[in-house]
mmCIF file of C-alpha atoms in Angstrom:
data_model
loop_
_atom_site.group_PDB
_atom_site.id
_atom_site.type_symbol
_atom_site.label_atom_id
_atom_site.label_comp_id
_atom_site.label_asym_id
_atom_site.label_seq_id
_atom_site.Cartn_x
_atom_site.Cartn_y
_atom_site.Cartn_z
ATOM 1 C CA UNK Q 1 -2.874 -16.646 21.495
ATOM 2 C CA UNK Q 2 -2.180 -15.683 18.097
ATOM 3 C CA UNK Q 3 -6.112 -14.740 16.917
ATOM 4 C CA UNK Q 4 -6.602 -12.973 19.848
ATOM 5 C CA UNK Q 5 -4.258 -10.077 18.213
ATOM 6 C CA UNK Q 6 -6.023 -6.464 17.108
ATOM 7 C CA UNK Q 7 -5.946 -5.896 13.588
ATOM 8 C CA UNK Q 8 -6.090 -2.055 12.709
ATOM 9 C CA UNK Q 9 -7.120 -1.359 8.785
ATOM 10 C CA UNK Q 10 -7.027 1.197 6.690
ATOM 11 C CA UNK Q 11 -9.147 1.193 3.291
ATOM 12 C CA UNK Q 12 -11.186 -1.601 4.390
ATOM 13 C CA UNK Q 13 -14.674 -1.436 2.479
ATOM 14 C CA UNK Q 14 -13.194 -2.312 -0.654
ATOM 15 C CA UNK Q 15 -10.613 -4.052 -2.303
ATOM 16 C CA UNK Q 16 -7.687 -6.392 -0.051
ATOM 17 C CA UNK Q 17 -8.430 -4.415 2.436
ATOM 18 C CA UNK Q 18 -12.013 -6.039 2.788
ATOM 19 C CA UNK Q 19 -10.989 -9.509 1.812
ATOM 20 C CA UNK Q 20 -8.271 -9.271 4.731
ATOM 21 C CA UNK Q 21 -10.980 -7.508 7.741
ATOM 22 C CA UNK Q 22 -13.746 -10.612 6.787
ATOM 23 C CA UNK Q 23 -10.771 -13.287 6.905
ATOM 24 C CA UNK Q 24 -9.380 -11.963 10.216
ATOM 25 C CA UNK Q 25 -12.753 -11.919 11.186
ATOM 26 C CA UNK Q 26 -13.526 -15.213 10.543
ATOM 27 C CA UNK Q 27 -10.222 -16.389 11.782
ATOM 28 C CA UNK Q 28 -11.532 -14.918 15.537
ATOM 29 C CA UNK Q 29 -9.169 -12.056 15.752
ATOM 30 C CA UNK Q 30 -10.450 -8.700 16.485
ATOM 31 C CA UNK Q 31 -10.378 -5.677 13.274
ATOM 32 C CA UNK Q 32 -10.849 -2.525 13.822
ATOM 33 C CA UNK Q 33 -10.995 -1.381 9.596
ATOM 34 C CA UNK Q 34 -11.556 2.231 8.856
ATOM 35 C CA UNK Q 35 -13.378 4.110 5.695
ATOM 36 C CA UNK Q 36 -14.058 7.440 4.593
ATOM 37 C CA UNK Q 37 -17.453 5.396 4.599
ATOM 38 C CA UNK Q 38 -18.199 3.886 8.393
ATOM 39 C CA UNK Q 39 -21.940 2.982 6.776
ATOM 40 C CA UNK Q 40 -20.167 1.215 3.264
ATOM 41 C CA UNK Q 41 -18.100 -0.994 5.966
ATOM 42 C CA UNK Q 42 -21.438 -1.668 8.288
ATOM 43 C CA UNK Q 43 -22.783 -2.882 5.082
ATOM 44 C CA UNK Q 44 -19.949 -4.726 3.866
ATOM 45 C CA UNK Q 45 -19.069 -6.264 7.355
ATOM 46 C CA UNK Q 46 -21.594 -5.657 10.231
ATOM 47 C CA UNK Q 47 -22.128 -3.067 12.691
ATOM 48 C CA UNK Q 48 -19.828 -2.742 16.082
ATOM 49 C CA UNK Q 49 -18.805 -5.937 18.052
ATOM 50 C CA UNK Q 50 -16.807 -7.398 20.559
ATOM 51 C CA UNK Q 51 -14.287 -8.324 17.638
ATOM 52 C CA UNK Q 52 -15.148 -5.420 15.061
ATOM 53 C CA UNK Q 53 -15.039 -1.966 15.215
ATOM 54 C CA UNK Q 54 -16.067 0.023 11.697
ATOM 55 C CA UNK Q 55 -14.399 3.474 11.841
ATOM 56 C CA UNK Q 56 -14.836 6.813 9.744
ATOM 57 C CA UNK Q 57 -11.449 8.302 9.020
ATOM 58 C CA UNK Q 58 -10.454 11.032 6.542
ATOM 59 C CA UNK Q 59 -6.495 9.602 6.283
ATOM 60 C CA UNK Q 60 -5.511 13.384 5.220
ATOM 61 C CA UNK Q 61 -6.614 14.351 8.302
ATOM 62 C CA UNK Q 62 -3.967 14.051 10.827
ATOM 63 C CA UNK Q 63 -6.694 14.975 13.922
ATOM 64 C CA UNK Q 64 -9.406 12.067 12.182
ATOM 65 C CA UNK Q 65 -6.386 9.439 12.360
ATOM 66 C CA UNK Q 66 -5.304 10.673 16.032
ATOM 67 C CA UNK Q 67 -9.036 10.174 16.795
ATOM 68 C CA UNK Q 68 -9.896 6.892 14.895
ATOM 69 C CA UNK Q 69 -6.602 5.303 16.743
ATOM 70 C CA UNK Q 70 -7.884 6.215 20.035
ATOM 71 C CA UNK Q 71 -11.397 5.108 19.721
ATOM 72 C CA UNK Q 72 -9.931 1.393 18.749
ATOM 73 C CA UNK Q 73 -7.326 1.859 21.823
ATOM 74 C CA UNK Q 74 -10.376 2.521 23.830
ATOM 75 C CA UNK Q 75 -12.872 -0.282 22.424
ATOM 76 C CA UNK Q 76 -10.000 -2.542 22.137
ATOM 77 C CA UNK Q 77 -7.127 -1.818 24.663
ATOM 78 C CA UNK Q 78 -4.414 -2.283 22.157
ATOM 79 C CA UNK Q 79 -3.443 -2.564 18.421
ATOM 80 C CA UNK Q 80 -1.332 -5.435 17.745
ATOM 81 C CA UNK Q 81 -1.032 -5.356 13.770
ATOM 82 C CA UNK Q 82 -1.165 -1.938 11.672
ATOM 83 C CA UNK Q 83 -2.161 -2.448 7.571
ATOM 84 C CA UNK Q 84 -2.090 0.613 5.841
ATOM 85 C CA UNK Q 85 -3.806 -0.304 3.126
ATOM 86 C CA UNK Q 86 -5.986 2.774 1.748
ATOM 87 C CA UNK Q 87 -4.742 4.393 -1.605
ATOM 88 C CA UNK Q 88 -5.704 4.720 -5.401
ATOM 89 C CA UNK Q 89 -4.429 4.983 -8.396
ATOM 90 C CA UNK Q 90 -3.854 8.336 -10.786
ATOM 91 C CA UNK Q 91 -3.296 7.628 -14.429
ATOM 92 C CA UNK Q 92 -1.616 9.895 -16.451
ATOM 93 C CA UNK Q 93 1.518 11.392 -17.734
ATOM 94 C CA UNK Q 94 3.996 13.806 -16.021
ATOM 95 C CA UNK Q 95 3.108 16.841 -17.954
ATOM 96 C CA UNK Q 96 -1.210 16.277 -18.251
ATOM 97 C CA UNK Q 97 -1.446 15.624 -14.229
ATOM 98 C CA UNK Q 98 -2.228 18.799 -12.573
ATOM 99 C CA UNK Q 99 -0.100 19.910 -9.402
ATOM 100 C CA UNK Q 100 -3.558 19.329 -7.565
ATOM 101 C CA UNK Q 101 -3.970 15.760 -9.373
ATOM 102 C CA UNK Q 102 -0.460 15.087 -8.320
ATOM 103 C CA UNK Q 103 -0.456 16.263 -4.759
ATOM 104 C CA UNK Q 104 -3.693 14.787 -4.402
ATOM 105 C CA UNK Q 105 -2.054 11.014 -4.832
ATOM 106 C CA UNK Q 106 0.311 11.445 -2.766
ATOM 107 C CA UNK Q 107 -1.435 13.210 0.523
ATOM 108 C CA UNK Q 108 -3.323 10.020 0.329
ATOM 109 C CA UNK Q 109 -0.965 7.411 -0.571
ATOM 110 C CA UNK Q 110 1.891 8.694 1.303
ATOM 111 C CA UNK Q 111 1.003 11.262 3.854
ATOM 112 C CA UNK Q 112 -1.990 9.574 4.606
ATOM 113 C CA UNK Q 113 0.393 6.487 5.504
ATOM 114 C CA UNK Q 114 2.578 8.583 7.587
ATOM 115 C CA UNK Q 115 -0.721 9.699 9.404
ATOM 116 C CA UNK Q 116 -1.147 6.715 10.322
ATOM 117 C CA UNK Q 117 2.607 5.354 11.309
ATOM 118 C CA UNK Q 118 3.078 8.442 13.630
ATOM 119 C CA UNK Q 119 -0.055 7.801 15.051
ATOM 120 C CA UNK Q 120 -0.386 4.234 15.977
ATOM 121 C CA UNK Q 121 3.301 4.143 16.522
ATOM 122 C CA UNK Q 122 3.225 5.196 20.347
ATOM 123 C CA UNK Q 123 1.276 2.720 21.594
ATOM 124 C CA UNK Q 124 3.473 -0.218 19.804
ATOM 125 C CA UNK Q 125 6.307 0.897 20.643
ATOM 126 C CA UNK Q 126 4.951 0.797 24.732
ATOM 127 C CA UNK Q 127 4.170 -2.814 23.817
ATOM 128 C CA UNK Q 128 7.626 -3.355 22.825
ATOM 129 C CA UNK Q 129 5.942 -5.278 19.942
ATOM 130 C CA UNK Q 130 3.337 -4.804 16.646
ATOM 131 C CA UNK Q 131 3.913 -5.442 13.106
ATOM 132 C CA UNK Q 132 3.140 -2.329 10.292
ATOM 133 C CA UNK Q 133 2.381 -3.369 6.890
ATOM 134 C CA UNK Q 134 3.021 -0.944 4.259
ATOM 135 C CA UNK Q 135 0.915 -1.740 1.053
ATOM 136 C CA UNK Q 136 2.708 -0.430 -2.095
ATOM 137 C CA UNK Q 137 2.798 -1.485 -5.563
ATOM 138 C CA UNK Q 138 5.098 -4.025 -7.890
ATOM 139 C CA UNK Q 139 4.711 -0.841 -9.299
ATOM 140 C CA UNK Q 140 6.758 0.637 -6.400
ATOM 141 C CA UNK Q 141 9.535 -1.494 -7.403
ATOM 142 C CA UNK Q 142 9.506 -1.266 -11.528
ATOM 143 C CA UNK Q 143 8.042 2.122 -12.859
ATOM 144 C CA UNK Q 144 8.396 2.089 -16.055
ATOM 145 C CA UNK Q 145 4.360 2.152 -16.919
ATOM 146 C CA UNK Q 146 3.927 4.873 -19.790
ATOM 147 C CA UNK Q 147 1.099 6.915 -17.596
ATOM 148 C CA UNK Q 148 1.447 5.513 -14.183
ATOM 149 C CA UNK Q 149 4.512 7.975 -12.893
ATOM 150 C CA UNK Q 150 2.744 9.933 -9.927
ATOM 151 C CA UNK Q 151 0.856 6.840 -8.837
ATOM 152 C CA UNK Q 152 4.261 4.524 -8.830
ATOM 153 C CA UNK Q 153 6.539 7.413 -7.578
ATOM 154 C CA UNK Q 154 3.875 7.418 -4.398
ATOM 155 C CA UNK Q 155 4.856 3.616 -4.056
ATOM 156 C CA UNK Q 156 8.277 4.334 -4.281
ATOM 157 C CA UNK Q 157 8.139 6.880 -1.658
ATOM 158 C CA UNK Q 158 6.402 4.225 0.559
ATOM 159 C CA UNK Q 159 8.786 1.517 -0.028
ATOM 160 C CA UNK Q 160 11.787 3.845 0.925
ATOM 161 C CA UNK Q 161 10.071 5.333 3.865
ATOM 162 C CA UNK Q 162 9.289 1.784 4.888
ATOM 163 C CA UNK Q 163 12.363 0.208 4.939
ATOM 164 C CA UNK Q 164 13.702 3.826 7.130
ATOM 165 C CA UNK Q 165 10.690 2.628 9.210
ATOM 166 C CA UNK Q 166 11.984 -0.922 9.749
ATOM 167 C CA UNK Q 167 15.148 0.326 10.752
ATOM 168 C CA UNK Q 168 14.073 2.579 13.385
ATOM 169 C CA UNK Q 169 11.454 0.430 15.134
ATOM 170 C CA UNK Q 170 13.550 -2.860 15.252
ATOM 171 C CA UNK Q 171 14.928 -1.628 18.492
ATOM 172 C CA UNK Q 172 11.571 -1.373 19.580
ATOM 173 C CA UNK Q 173 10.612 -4.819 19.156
ATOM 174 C CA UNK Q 174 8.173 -3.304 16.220
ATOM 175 C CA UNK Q 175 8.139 -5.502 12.946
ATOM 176 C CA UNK Q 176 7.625 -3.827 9.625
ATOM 177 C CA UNK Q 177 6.949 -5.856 5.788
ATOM 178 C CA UNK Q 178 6.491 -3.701 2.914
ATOM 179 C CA UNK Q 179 4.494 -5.229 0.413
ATOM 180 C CA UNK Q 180 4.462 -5.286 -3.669
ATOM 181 C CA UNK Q 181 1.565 -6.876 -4.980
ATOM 182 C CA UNK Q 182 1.272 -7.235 -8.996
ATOM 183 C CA UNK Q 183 -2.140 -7.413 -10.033
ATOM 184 C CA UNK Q 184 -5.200 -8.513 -8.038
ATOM 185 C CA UNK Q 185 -8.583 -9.274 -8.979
ATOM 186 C CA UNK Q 186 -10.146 -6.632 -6.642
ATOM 187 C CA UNK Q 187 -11.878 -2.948 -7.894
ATOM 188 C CA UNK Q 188 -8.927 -1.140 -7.848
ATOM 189 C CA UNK Q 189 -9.043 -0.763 -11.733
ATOM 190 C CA UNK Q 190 -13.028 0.188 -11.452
ATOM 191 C CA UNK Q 191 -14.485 3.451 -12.006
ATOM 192 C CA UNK Q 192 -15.091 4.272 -8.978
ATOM 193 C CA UNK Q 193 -11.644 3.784 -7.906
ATOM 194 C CA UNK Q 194 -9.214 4.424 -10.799
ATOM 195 C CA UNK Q 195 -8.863 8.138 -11.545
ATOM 196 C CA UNK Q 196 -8.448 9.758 -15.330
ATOM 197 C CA UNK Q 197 -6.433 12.974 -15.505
ATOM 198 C CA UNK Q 198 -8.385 15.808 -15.996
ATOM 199 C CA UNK Q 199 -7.256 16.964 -19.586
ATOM 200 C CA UNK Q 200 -5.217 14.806 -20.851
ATOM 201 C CA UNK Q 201 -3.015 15.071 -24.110
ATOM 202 C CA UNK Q 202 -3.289 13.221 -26.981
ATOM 203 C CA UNK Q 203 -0.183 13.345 -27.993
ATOM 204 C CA UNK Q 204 0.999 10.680 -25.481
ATOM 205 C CA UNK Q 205 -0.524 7.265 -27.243
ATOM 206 C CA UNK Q 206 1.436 4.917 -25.041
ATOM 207 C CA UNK Q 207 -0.380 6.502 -21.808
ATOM 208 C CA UNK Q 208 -3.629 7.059 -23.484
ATOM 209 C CA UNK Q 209 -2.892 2.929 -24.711
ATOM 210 C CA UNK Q 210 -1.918 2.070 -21.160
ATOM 211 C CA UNK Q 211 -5.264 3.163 -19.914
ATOM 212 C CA UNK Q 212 -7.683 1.216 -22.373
ATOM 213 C CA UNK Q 213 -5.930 -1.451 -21.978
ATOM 214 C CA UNK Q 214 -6.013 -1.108 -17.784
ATOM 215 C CA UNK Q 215 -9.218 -0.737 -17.796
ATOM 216 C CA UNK Q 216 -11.154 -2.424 -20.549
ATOM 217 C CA UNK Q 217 -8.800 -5.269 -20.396
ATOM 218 C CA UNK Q 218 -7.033 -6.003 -17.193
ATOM 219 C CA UNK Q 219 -9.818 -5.116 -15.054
ATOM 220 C CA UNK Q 220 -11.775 -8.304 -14.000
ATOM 221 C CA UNK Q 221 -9.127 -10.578 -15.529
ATOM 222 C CA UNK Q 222 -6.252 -9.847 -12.982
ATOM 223 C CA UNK Q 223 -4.441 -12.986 -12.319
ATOM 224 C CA UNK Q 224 -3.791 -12.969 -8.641
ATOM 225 C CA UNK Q 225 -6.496 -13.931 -5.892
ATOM 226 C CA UNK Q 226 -7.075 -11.490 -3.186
ATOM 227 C CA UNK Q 227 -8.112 -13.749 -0.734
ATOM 228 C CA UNK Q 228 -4.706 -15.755 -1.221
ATOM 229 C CA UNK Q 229 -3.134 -12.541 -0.232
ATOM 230 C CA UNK Q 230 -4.982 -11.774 2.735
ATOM 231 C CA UNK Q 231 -3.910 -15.409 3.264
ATOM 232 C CA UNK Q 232 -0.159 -14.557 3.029
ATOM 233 C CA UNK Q 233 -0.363 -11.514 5.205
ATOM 234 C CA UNK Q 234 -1.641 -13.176 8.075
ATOM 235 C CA UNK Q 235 0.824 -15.951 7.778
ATOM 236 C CA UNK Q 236 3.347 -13.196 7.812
ATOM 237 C CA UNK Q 237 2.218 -11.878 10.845
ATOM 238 C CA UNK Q 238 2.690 -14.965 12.530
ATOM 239 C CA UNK Q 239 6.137 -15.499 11.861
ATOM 240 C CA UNK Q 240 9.165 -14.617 14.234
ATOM 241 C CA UNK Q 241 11.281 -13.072 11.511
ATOM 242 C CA UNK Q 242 8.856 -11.678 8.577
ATOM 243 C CA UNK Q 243 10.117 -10.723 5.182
ATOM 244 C CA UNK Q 244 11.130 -7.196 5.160
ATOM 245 C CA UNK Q 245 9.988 -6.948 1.183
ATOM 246 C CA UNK Q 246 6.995 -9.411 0.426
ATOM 247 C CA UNK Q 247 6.437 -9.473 -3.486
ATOM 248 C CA UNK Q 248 2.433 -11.362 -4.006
ATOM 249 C CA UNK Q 249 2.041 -12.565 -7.851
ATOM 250 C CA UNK Q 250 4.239 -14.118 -10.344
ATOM 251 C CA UNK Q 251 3.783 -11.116 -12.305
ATOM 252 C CA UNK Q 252 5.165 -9.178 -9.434
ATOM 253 C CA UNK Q 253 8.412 -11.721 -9.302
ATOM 254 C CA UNK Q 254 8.675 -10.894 -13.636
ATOM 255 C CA UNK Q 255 9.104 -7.209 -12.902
ATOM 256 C CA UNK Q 256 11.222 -7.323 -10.218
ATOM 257 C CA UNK Q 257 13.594 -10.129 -12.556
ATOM 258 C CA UNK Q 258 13.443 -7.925 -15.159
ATOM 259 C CA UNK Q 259 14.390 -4.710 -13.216
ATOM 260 C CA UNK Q 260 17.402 -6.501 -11.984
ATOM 261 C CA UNK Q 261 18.486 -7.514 -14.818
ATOM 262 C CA UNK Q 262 18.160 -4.071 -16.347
ATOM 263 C CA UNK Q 263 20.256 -2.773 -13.519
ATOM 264 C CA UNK Q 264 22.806 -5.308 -13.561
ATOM 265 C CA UNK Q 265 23.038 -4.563 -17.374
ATOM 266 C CA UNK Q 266 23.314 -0.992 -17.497
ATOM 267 C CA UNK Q 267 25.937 -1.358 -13.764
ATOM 268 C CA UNK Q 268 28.366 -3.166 -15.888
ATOM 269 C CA UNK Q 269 27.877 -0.886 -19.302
ATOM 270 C CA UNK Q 270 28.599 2.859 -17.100
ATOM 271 C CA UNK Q 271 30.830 1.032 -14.822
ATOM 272 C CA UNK Q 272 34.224 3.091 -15.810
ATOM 273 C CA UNK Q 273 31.859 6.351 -15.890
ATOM 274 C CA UNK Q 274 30.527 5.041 -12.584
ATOM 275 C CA UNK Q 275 34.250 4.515 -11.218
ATOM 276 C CA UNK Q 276 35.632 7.599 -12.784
ATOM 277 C CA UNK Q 277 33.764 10.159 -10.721
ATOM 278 C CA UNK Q 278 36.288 9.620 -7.203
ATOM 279 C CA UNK Q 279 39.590 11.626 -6.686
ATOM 280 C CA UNK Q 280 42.539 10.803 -7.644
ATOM 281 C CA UNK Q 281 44.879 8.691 -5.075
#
């Protein structure tokens, strides 16, 4: 039966990743939803059950992941459904973000994803089955955010390495759906889970404009539901051929239209220069 699948989470005391574990939950399918924070998911969700398993994991950690994956094997025989949700965000400009700040976003929005994939990987593709979510960013899609570059160039590198992922597990019977959401009524835009750069430069206004309004403004008024999402994802797990790309939030559809049509614009402008690069016949 469909609820009887194994849900594995990532970044699930907070945020969609939350929402989605207490949905699933509720729904009678078995999560096993990891923190950094096993006691902030006890307290959010409940302690270990037949149908839930709270798990500390450092996702930088390569040997936590290994481990975390095998004590849900082991409690649960299998993982049917992979949502690699954990991340954060990392305002600031190019030039104010430290190499630490910088490398920082990505060992945990990227690397920590791979952890994760390489990991849990083995045992789907035994199945011959499983389904990977990859959560990016609309942001992943349409970076042009004064102030946002290292945080949407991690979602880029997610979205490409997901849709190499899709292509190499198909064979294996392994479904993959990267998705885009716009913006979410969740904490992602809190304090405790939005970082500042560490010395930033006044000279950029946009970026120091872009942050205000983030998180004085945005934050708390975000126009998409959460628990419509973790809605949508479990209806996409259920289907027999799942979108590939799954954009949540009209203002997620905007961007994208507007990044096509951006494209298609400047295609057709540099066409000849496009065209004029290829030897001569």
């Amino acid at each position: 039966m469909e609820n009887s699948k194994v849900w594995f989470i990532t970044g699930a005391s907070k945020g969609l990743g939350l929402t989605l574990a207490k949905k699933l939950l509720e729904q009678g399918y078995s999560v096993a939803a990891t923190s950094r924070n096993k006691e902030a998911l006890i307290e959010a969700i409940g302690n270990t059950s037949l149908n839930f398993l709270p798990l500390e994991m450092d996702l930088v950690n390569e040997k936590s992941v290994k481990n975390a994956i095998e004590v849900a094997i082991n409690h649960f025989k299998t993982i049917d459904v992979v949502v690699n949700n954990a991340g954060y965000g990392q305002i600031g400009t190019l030039e104010e973000l430290t190499d630490e700040e910088s490398r920082k976003n990505y060992d945990v929005n990227v690397f920590g994803l791979l952890n994760v994939v390489r990991n849990t990987m083995p045992y789907l593709r035994a199945n011959k089955s499983g389904h990977i979510f990859n959560i990016a960013s609309v942001g992943g899609y349409y970076g042009g955010f004064s102030g946002w570059g290292i945080y949407c160039s991690t979602k880029f590198a997610v979205a490409g390495l997901t849709e190499a992922l899709a292509a190499e597990v198909k064979s294996f019977g392994v479904k993959v759906t990267l998705v885009y959401p716009g913006y979410f009524r969740t904490n992602f835009l809190s304090e405790e889970s939005i970082i500042i750069p560490k010395s930033p430069i006044d000279e950029y206004e946009d970026a120091r404009q872009s942050q205000i309004l983030h998180q004085n403004q945005i934050n708390g008024n975000q126009p998409n539901d959460p628990e419509k999402a973790a809605d949508a994802l479990i209806q996409m797990a259920k289907e027999e051929n799942p979108a590939l790309h799954l954009f949540l939030g009209a203002d997620a559809l905007e961007m994208v239209e507007q990044k096509i049509s951006i494209i298609k614009l400047e295609v057709e402008k540099w066409k000849s220069t496009s065209l004029s690069t290829a030897f001569k016949k």
